Coordinates of C-alpha atoms in Angstrom, one line a residue:
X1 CA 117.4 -122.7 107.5
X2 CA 115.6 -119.7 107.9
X3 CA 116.0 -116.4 110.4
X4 CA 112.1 -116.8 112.2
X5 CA 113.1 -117.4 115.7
X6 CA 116.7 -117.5 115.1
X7 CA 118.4 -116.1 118.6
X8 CA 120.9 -113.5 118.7
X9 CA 123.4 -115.5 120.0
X10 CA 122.3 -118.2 117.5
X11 CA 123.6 -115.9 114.5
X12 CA 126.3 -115.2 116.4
X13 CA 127.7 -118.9 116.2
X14 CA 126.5 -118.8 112.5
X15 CA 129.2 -116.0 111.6
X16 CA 131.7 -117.8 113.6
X17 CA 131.4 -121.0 112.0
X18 CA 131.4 -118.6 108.2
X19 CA 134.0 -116.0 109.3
X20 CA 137.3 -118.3 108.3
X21 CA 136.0 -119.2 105.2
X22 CA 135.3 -116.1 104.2
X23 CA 138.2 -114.5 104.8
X24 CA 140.2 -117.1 102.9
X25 CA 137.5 -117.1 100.2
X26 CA 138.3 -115.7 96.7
X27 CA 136.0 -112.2 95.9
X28 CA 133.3 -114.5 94.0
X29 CA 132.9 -117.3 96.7
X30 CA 132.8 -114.2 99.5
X31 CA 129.7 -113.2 97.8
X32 CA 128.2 -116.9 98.0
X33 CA 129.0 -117.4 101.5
X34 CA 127.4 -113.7 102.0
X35 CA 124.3 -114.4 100.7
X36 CA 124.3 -118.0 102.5
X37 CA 124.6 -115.4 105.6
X38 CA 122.2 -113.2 104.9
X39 CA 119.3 -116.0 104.3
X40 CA 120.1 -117.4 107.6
X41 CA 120.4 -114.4 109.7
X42 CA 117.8 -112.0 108.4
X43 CA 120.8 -109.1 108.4
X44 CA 121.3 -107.2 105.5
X45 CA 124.2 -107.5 103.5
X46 CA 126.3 -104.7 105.1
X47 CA 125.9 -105.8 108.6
X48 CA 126.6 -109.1 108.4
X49 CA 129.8 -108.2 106.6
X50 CA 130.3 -106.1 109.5
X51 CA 129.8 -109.6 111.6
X52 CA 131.7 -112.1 109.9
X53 CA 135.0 -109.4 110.5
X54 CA 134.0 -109.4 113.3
X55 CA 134.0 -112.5 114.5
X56 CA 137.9 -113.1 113.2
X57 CA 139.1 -110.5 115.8
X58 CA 136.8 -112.6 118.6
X59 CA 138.6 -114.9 120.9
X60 CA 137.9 -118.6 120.2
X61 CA 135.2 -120.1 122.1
X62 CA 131.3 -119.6 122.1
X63 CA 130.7 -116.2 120.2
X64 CA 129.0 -113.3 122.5
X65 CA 126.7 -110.2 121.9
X66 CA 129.3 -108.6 123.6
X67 CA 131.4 -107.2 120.8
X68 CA 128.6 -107.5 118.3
X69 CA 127.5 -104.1 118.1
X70 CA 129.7 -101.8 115.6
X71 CA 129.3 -98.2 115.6
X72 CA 130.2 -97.3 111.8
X73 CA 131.0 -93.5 112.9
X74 CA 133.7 -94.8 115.5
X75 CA 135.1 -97.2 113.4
X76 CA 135.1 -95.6 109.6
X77 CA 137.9 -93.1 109.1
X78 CA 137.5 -89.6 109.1
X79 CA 137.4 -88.4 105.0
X80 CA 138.2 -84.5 106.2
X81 CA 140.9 -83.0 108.6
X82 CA 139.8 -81.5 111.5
X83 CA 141.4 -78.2 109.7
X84 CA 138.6 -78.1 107.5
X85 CA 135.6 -78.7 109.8
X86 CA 137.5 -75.6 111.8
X87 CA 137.5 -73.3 108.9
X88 CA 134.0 -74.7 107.6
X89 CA 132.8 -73.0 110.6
X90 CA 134.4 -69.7 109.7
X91 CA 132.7 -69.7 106.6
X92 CA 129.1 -70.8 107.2
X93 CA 129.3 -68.0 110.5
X94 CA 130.9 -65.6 107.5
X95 CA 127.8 -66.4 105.5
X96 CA 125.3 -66.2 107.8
X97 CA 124.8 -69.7 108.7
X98 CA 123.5 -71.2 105.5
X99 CA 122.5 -74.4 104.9
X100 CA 124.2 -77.1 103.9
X101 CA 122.8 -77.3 100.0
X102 CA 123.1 -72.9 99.9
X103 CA 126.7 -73.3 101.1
X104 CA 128.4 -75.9 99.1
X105 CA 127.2 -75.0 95.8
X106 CA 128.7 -71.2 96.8
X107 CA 131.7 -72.4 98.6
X108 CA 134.1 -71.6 95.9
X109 CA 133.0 -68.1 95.8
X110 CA 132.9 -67.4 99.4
X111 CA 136.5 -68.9 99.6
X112 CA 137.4 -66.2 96.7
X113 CA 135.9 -63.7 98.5
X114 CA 137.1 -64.4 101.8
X115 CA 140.7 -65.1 100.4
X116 CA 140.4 -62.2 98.3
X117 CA 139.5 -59.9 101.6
X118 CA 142.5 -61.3 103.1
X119 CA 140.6 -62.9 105.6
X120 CA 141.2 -66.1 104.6
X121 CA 145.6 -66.8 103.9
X122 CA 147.4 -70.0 103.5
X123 CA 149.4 -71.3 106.1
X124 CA 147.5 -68.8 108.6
X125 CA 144.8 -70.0 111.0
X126 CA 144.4 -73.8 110.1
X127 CA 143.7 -72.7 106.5
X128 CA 145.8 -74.1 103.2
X129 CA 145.2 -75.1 99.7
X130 CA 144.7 -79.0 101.0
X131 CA 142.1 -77.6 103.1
X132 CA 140.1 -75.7 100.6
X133 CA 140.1 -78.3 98.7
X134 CA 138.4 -80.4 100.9
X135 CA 136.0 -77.7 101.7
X136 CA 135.0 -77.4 97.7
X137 CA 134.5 -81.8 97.8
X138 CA 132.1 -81.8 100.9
X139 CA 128.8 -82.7 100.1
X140 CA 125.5 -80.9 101.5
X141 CA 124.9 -83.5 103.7
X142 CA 128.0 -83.9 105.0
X143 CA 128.7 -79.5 105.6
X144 CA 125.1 -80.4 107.7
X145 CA 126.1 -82.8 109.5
X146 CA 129.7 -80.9 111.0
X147 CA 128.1 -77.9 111.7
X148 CA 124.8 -79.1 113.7
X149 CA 126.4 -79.0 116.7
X150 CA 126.8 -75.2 116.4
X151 CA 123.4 -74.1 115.4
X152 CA 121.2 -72.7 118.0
X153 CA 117.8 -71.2 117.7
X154 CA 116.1 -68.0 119.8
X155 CA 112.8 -69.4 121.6
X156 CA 111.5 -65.7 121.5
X157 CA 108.2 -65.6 119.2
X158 CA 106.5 -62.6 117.6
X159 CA 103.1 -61.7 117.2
X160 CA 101.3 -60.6 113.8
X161 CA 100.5 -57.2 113.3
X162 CA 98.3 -57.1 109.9
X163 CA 95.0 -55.6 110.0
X164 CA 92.6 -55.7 107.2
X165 CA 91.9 -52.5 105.3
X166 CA 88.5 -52.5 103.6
X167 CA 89.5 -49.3 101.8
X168 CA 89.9 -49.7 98.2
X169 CA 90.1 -53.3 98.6
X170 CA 87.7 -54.3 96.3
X171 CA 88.9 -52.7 94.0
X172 CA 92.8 -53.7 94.0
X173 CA 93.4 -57.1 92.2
X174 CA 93.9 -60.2 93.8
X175 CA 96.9 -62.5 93.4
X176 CA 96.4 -66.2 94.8
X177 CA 99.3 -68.9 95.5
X178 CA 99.7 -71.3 92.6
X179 CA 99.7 -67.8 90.1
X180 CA 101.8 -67.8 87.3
X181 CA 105.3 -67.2 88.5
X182 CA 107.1 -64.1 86.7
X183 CA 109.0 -64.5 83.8
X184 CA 111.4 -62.1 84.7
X185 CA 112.1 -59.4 88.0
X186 CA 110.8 -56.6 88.9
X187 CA 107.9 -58.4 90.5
X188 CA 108.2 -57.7 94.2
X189 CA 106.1 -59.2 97.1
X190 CA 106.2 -56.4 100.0
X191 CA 105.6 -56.8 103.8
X192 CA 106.2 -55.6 107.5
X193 CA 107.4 -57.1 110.7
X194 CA 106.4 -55.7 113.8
X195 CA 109.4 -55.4 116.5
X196 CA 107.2 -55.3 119.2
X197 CA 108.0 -57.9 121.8
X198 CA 105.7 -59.8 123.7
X199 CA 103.1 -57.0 123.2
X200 CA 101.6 -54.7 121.0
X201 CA 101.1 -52.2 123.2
X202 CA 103.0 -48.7 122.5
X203 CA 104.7 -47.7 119.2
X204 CA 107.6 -49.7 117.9
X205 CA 109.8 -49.9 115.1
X206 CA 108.9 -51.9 111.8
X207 CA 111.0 -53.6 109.1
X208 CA 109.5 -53.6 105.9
X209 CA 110.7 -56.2 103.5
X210 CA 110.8 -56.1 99.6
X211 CA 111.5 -59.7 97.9
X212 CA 111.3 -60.0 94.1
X213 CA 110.0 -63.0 92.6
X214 CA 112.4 -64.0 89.8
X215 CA 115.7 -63.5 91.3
X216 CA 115.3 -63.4 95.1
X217 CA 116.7 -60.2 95.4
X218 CA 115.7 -58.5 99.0
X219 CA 115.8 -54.8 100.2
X220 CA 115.3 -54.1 103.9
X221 CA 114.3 -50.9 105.9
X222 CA 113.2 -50.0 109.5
X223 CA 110.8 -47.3 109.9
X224 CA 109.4 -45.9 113.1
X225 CA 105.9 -46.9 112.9
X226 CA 103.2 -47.7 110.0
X227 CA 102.0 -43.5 109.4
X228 CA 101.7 -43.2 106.4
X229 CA 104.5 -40.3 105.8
X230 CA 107.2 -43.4 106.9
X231 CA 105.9 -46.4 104.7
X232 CA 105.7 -43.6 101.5
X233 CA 109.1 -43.0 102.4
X234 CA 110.4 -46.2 102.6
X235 CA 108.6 -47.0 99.3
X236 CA 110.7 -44.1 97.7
X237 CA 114.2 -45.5 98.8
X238 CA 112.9 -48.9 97.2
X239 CA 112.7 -47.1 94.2
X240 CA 116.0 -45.6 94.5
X241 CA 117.8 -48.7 95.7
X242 CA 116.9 -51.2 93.5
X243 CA 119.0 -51.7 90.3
X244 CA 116.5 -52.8 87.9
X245 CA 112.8 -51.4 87.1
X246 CA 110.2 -52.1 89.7
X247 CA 107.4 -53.6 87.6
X248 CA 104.8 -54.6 90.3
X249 CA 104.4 -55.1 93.9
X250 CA 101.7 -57.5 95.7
X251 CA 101.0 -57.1 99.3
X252 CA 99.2 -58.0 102.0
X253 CA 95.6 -56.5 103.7
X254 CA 97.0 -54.3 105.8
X255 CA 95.6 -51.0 106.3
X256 CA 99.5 -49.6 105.6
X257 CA 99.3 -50.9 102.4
X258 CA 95.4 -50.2 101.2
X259 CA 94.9 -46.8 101.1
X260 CA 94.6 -44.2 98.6
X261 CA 98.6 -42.8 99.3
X262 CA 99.7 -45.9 97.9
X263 CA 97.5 -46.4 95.4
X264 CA 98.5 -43.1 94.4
X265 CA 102.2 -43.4 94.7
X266 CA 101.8 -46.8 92.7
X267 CA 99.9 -45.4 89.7
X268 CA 102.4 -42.0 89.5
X269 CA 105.3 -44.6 89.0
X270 CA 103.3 -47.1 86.8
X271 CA 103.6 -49.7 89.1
X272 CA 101.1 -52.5 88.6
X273 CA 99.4 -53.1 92.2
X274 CA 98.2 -56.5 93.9
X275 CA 96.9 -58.1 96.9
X276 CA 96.8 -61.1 98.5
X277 CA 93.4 -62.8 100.2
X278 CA 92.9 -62.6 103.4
X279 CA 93.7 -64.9 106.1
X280 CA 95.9 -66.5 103.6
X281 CA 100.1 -66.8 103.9
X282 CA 100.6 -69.1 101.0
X283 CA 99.7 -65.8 99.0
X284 CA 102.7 -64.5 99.9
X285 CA 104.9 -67.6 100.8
X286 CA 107.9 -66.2 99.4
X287 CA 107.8 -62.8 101.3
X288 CA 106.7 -65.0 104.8
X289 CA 109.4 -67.0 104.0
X290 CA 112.1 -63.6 104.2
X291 CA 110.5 -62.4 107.1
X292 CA 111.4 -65.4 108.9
X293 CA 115.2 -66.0 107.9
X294 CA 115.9 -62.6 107.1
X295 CA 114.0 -60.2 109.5
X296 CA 113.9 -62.6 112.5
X297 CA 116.7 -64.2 112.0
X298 CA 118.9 -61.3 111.7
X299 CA 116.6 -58.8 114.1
X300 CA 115.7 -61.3 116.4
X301 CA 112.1 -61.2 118.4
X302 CA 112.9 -58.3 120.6
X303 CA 111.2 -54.7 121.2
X304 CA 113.0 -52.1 119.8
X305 CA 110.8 -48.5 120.2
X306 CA 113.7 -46.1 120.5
X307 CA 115.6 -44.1 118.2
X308 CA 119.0 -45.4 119.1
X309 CA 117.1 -49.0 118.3
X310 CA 115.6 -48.1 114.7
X311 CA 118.7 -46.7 113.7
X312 CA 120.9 -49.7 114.2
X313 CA 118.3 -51.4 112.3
X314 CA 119.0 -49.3 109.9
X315 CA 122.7 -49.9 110.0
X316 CA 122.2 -53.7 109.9
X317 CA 120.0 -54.0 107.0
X318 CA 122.0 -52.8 104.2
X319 CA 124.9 -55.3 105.2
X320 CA 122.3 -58.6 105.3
X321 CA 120.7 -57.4 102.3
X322 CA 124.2 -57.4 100.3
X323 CA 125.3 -60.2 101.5
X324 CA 121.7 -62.3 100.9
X325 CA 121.9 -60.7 97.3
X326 CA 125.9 -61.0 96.1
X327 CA 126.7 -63.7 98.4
X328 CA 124.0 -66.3 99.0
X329 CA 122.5 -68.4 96.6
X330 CA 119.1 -69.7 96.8
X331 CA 116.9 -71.9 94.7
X332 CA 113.6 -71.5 92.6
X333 CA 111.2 -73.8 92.1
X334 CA 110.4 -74.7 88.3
X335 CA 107.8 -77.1 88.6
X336 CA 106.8 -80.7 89.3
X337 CA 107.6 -84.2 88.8
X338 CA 106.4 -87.6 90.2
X339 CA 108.4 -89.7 92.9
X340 CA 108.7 -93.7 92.0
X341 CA 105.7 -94.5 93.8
X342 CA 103.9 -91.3 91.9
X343 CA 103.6 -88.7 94.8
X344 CA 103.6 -85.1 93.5
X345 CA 107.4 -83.7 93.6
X346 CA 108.4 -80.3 93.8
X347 CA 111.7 -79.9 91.5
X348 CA 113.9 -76.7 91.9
X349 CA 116.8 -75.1 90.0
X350 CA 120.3 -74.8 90.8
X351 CA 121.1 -72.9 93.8
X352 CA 122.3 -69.4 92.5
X353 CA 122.5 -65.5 93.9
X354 CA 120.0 -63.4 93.1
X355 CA 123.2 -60.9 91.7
X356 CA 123.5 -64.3 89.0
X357 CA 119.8 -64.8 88.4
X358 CA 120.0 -60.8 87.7
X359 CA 122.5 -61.0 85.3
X360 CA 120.7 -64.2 83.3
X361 CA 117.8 -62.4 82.9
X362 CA 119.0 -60.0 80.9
X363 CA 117.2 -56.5 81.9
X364 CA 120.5 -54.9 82.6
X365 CA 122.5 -52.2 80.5
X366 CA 126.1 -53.0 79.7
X367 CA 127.2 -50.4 82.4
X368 CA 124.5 -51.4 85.3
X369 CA 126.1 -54.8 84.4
X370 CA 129.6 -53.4 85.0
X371 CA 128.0 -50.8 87.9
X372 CA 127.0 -53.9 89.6
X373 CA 130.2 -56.0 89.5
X374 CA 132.6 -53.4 90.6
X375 CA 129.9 -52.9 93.5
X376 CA 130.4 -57.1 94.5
X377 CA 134.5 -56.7 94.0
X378 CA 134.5 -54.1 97.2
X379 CA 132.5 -56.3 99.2
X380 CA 134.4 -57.9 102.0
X381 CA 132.3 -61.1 103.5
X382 CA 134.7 -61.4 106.8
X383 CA 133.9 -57.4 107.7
X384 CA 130.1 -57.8 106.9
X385 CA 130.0 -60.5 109.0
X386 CA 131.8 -58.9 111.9
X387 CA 129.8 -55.8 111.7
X388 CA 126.5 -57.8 111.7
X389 CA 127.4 -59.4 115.0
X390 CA 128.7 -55.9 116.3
X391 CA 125.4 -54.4 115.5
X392 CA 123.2 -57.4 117.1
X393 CA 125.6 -57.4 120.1
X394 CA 124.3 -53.6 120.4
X395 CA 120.6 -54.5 119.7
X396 CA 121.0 -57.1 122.1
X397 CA 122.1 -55.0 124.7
X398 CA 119.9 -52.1 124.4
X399 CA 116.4 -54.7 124.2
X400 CA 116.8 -58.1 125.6
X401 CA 116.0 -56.7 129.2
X402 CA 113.2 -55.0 128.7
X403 CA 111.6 -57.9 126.3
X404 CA 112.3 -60.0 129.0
X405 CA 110.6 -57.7 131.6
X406 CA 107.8 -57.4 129.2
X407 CA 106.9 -60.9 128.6
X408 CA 107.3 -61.3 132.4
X409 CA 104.5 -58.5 132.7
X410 CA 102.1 -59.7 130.0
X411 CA 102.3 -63.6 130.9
X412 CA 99.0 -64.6 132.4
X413 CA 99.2 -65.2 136.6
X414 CA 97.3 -68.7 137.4
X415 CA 95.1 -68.4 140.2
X416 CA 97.1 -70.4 143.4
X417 CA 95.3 -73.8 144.5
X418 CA 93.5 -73.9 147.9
X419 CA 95.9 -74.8 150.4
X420 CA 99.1 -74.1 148.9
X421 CA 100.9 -71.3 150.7
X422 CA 102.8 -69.0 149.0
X423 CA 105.7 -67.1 150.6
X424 CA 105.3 -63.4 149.8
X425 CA 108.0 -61.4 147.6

């Protein structure tokens, strides 16, 4: 007997008749009269497992579709307390909202850190030693799947800002995507985000963005606008900032970027300079990549052009760039592999900080080592995370408005159609 045609209710009637043998079947003959069940209904082995319970707890008589469908979520117990998906929440909003894969291969050292801080005590606010260590058993998947319902995104989009320099650009040397990868940091890509709005029109503030190949380690600034006296200044606290020797730095074909002060300031410090083609992003996929979930996620897509504006900016970046460097791993990709039907499959390392890919590497001293750990023992996650949302609270306030009012201004006006009235304002 086969399943081609088979009705619903027909496989219904073919569990009832199994369903009492199975259940008084030994483990062996359960899987005989499983596979007997399977043939004839076309289900696969779970569901008509599902089905044949089913049908004990069914009233005798003709078996119905009524009580056929099982929703596994409903009925499958919960494996972690509602304590835990409460705190989880705490701690992916402490972290900045990481993924699922970021956040459970660091969730024993946010934990120290938070309980460490002294934001996070036993017995206080749903936390306890059962709960943490259901926090440190959840899988990625499953930290995903609790905290969906409280991840939001901002519909506000930017606009690009680059314009090609043809100074010098000839000359600089190009680096293309699929390069060799460096073997070890100090190898930064470079770019700026625009906060302009909706429009480009007037002077606005500028993040420019540092992110270093090997590690992942980021440093953050706001200037006022792209003259040249602000992006050599912001070079030279890069410099200053950074704990390990700035070998290199590739950017785009901006005009900020390829002109002789640079290429000056560049070759004073013996730093190695590179570009990236034109027109093409996957040159600098890793620093696109930091724009996005660290500039806009963290800055948002509003206008900020005032001076109370860039120097909250300013305030805010040093925070997300300790906690995206100490705090947050990420991973690296180390090559490729082959799927079992033989597509071409990126493989990556473990997730780690760019603080620990620092420290493997090896470039550090014995006291920048020791420099840089008592540095991480007086960060506090819990008051990072507070004063980044106090600060984008304040940015909030002081530019959705007028971004609003902007893209209200510079959204096109369709013409009316003849015949449609339209009451005046």
């Amino acid at each position: 007997m086969r399943s081609e045609g088979l009705s619903l209710s027909a496989r219904f009637e073919v569990t009832k008749k199994y369903a009492t043998a199975y259940a008084q079947a030994r483990k062996k003959d359960k899987g005989r009269i499983l596979d007997q069940v399977v043939e004839v209904t076309g289900w696969n082995r779970d569901h008509a497992r599902q089905q044949l319970r089913a049908r004990l707890t069914q009233p005798k008589g003709r078996a119905t579709a009524t009580v056929a469908v099982i929703d596994r979520r409903r009925t499958k117990p919960r494996k972690y307390s509602y304590d835990a998906i409460k705190v989880l929440q705490v701690v992916w909003a402490t972290a900045g909202g990481s993924c699922g894969k970021y956040l459970a291969e660091a969730m024993t050292g946010w934990l120290d850190a938070m309980e460490a801080e002294g934001s996070l005590v036993a017995g206080r606010d749903r936390y306890s030693v059962a709960v943490r260590a259901e926090l440190e058993a959840m899988s990625a998947a499953t930290i995903d799947r609790y905290l969906a319902p409280a991840r939001a995104r901002d519909p506000i989009r930017g606009k690009t800002t680059t314009r090609p320099g043809s100074l010098l650009r000839n000359s600089i040397s190009v680096r293309k995507a699929g390069d060799e990868v460096e073997a070890e940091p100090g190898f930064f890509e470079v770019d700026t985000v625009a906060h302009c709005g909706p429009t480009l029109v007037g002077e606005f503030a500028r993040s420019v963005n540092y992110t270093d190949m090997h590690t992942g380690w980021v440093f953050t600034r706001a200037i006022r606008n792209n003259a040249r006296v602000h992006i050599l200044s912001v070079f030279d606290q890069f410099i200053e900032h950074v704990p390990f020797a700035v070998t290199g730095i590739d950017c785009d074909n901006g005009s900020e970027f390829i002109n002789h002060d640079l290429i000056d300031w560049a070759g004073q410090r013996q730093v190695f300079f590179t570009r990236s083609r034109p027109y093409k992003k996957n040159d600098q996929a890793t620093i696109e990549s930091k724009n996005n979930h660290l500039v806009r996620r963290y800055g948002f897509y509003h206008r900020y052009d005032t001076p109370a504006e860039l120097d909250l900016l300013n305030q805010l970046w040093p925070l997300v760039n300790d906690r995206l460097n100490f705090l947050t791993p990420t991973k690296k990709p180390v090559g490729y592999t082959t799927d079992r039907v033989g597509r071409r499959k990126r493989v990556y390392d473990t997730p780690s900080t760019p603080y620990q890919r620092l420290l493997t590497a090896g470039v550090l001293s014995r006291t920048q080592e020791a420099d840089l750990a008592a540095y991480k023992a007086t960060l506090k996650p819990a008051a990072i995370a507070n004063r980044i949302t106090e600060i984008q609270q304040e940015l909030t306030r002081h530019a959705a408005l007028k971004t609003r009012q902007l893209a209200d201004q510079t959204r096109p006006q369709l013409p009316h159609p003849a015949g449609i009235r339209v009451r005046a304002s």
